[in-house]
Short mmCIF file of C-alpha atoms and ligand atoms in Angstrom, two decimals:
data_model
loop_
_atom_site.label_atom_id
_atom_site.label_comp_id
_atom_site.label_asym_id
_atom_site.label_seq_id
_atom_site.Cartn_x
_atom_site.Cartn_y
_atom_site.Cartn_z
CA UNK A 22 133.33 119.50 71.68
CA UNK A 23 130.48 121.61 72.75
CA UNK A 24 127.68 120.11 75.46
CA UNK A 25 125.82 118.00 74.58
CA UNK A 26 121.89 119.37 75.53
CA UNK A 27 120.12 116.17 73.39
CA UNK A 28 117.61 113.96 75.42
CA UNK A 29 119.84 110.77 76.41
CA UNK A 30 118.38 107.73 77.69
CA UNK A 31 120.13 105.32 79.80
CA UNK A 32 118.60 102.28 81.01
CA UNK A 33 118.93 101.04 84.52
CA UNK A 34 120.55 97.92 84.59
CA UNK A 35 118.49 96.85 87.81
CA UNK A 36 115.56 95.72 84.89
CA UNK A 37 117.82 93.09 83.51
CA UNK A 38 117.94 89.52 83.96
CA UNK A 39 120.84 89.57 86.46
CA UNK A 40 122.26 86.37 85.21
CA UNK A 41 122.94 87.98 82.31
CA UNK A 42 124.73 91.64 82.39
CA UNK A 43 127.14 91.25 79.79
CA UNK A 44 124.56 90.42 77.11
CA UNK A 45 121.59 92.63 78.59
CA UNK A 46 124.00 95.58 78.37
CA UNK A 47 125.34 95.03 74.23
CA UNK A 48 121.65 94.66 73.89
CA UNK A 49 120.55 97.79 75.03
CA UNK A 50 123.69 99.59 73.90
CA UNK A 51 122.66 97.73 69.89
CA UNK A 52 119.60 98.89 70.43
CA UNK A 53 119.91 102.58 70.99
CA UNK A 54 120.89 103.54 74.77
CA UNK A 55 123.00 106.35 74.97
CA UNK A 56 124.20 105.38 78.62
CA UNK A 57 124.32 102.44 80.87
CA UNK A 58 123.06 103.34 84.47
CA UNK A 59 124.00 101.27 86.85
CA UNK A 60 122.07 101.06 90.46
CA UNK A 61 124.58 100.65 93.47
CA UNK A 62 122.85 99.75 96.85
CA UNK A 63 124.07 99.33 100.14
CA UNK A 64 120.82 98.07 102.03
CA UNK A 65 122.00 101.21 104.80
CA UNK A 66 121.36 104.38 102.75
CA UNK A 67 118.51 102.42 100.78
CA UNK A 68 116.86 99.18 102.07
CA UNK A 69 117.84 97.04 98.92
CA UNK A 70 121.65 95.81 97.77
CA UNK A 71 123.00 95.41 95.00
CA UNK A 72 126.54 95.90 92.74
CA UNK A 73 130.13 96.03 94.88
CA UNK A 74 133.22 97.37 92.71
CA UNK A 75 134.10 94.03 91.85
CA UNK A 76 130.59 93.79 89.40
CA UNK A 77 130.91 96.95 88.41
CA UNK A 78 134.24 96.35 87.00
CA UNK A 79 132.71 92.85 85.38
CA UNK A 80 130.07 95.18 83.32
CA UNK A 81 133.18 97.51 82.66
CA UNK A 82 134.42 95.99 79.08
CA UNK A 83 130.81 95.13 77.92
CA UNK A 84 130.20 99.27 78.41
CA UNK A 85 130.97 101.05 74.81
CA UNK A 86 129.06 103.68 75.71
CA UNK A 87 129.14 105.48 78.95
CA UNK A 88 128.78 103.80 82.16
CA UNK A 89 126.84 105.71 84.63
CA UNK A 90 126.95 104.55 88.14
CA UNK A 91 124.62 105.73 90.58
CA UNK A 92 125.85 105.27 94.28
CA UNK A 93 122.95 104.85 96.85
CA UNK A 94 125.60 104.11 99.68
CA UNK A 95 126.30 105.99 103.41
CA UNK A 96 128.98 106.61 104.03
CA UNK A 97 129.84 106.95 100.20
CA UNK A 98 133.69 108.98 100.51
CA UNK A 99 135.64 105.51 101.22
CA UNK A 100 134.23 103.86 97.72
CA UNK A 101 134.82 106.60 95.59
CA UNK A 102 138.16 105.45 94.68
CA UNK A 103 137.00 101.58 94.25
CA UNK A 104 134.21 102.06 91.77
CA UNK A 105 135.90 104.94 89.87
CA UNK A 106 139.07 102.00 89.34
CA UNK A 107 136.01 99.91 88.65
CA UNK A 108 135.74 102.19 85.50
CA UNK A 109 132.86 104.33 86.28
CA UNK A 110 132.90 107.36 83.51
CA UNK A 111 130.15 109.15 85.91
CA UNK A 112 130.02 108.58 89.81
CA UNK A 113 127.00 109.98 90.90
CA UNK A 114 126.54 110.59 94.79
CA UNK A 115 123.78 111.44 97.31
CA UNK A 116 123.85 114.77 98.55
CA UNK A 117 121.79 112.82 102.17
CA UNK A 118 124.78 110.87 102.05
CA UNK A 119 127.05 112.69 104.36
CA UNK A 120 127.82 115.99 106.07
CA UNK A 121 130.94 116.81 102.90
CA UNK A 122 129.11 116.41 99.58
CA UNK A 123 131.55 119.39 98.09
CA UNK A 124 134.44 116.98 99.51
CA UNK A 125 132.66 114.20 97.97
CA UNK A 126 132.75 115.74 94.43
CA UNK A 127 136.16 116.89 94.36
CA UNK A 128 137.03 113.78 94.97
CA UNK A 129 135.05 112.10 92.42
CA UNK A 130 136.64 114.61 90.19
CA UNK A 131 140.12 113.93 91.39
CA UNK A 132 139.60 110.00 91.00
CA UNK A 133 139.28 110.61 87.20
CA UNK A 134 135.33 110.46 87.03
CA UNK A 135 132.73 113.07 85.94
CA UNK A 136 130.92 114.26 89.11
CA UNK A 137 127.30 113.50 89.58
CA UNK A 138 125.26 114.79 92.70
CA UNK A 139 121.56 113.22 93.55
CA UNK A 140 119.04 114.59 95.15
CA UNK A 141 116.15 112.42 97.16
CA UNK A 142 112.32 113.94 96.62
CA UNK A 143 112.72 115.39 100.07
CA UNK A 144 115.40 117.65 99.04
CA UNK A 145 115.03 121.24 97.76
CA UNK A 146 117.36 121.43 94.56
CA UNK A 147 118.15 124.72 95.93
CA UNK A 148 120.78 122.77 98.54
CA UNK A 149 122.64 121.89 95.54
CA UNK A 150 122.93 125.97 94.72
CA UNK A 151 126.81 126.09 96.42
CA UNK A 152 127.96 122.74 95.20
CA UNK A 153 127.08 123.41 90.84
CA UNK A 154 130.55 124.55 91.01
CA UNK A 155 132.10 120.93 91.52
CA UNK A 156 129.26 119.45 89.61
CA UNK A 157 129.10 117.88 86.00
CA UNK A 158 125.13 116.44 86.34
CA UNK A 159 122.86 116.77 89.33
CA UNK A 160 119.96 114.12 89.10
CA UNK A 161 116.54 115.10 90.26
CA UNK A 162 115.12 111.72 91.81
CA UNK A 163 111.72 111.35 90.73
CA UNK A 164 110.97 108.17 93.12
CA UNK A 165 112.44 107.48 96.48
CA UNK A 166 115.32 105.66 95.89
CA UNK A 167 115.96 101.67 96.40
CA UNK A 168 113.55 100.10 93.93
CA UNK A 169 112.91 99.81 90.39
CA UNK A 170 108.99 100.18 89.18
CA UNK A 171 107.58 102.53 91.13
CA UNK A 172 105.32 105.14 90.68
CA UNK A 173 106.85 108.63 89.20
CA UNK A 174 106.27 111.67 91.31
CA UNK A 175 104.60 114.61 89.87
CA UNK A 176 105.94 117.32 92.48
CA UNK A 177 109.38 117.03 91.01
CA UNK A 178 108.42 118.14 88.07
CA UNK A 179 108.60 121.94 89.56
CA UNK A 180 111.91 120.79 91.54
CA UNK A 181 113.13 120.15 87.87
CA UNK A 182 112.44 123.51 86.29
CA UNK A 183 114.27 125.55 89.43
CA UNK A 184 117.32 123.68 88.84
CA UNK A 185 117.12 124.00 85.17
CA UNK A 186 116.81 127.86 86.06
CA UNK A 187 119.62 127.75 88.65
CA UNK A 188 122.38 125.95 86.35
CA UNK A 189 121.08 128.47 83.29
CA UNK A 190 124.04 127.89 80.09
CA UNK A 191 126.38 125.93 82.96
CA UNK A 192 127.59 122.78 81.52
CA UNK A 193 125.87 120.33 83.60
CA UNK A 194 123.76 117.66 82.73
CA UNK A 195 119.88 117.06 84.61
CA UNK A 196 118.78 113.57 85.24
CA UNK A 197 116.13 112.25 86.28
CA UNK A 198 115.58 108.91 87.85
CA UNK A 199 112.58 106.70 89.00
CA UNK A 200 109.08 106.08 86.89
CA UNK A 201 110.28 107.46 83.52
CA UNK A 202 108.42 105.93 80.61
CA UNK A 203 106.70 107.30 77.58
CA UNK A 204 104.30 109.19 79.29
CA UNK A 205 106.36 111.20 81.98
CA UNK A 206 109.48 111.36 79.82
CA UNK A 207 107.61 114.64 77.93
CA UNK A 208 106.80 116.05 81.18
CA UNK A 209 110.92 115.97 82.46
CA UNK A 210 112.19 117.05 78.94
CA UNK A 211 109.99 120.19 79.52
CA UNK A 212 110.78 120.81 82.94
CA UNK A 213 114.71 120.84 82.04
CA UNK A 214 115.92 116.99 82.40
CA UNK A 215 118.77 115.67 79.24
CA UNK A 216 119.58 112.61 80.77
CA UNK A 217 116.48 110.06 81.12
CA UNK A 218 117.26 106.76 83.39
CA UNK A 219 114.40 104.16 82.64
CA UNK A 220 114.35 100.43 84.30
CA UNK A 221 111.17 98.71 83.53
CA UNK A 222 110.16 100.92 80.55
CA UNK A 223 113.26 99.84 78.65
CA UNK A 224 113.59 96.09 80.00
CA UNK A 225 109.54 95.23 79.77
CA UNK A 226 108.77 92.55 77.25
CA UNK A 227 111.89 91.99 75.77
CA UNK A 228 114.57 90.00 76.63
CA UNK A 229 118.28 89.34 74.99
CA UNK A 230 116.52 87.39 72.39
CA UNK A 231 113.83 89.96 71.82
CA UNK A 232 116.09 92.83 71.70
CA UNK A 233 113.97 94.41 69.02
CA UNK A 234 111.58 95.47 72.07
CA UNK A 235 114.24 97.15 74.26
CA UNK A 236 114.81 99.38 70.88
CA UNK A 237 110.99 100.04 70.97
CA UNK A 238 110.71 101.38 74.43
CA UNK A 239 113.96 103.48 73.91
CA UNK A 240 112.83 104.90 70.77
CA UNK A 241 109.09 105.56 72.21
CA UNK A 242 110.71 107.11 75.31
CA UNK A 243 113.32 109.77 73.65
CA UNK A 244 110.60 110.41 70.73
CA UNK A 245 108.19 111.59 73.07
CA UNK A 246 110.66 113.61 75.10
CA UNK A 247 111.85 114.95 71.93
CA UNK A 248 108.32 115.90 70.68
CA UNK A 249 107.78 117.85 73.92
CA UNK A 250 110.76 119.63 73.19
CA UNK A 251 110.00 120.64 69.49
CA UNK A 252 106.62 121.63 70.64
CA UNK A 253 107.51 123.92 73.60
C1 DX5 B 304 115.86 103.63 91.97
C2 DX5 B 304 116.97 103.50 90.95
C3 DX5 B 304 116.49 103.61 89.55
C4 DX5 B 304 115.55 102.52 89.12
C5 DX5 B 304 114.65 103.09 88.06
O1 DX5 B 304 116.39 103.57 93.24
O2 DX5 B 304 117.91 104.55 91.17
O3 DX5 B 304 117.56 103.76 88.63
O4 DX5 B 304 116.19 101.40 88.63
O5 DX5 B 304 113.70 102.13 87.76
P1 DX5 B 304 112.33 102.46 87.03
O6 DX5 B 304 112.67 103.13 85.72
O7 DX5 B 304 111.72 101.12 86.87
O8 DX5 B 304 111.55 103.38 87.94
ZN1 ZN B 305 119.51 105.13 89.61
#
């Protein structure tokens, strides 16, 4: 099968009511969501805390699509193992997490997952230049990380279109993280972002029993990414 290039949302499971996981994610996933990104939070690496291997692998069989797990976690090499067991199809790990990221993506590799590397604002995307070789996504934050709902950050935008330059026909996936609704989704598809991670956007105003609003803000957000494209 060839890469896939498309514009693929995945809502952050952080928006959704946390008594509720199992049904917020089939309600996303009915709704359109091509992925299921899940926020992992140590309170050390970011100040907030969140999902342990054990909840991650409780999300596992309600995941028919592909679930994305996002580790904000120092030091990060010791869980690898846990959350890809956990069934994590995509372990995605800070580059700010350690002094070994290329260690740290071989072994997300070797535990079975696809490798994801994440970048923090502060970073140039040009430190991820040596590691696109054990790479399968890199995602471009576009807040600082450890909190849904806050406010996207334009200068990434520029961050986004050097790394789209730098992985030219590789196949590796861009994703972007943090503030992405139907107003900056246009502004990543152009820069060179496929994968689009939206909390709030997705989750506002709907609920398991208004899932008919979650399908709104998904179809809003890839149809204006998708416009962007077609006009560019
Ligand atoms: C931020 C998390 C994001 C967050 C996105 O630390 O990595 O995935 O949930 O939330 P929104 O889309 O609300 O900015
Ligand atoms: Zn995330």
């Amino acid at each position: 099968m060839s890469f896939d290039r498309s514009i693929k949302i995945a809502p952050s499971i952080l928006s959704a009511d946390f008594a509720d996981f199992g049904r917020e994610i089939a309600a996303v996933e009915a709704e359109g969501a091509d992925w299921v990104h899940v926020d992992v939070m140590d309170g050390h690496f970011v100040p907030n805390l969140t999902f342990g291997p054990p909840a991650v692998k409780a999300f596992r069989p309600h995941v028919k699509t592909v679930m994305d797990v996002h580790l904000m976690i120092a030091p990060v090499d010791p869980y690898i193992e846990a959350y890809a067991e956990a069934g994590a199809d995509i372990i995605t790990a800070h580059l700010e997490a350690g002094p070994h990221p290329h260690r740290t993506l071989q072994a997300i590799r070797a535990a079975g997952a696809k490798a994801g590397l994440a970048l923090n604002p502060g970073t140039p995307v040009e430190a991820a230049g040596p590691l696109l070789e054990v790479c399968d996504m890199v995602l471009v934050m576009t807040v600082n990380p450890g909190f849904g709902g806050q406010k996207f950050i334009a200068s990434q935008l520029d961050q986004i279109a050097r790394l789209r330059a730098m992985i030219g026909d590789r196949p590796i996936h861009i994703q972007v993280d943090g503030g992405i609704d139907p107003s900056t989704a246009p502004l990543v598809a152009q820069a060179g972002a496929d994968s689009l991670v939206a909390g709030s956007a997705v989750f506002r105003g709907g609920s398991v029993d208004k899932p008919g609003v979650y399908g709104e803000n998904i179809r809003t957000i890839r149809n204006a990414a998708e416009a962007a494209l077609a006009a560019a």
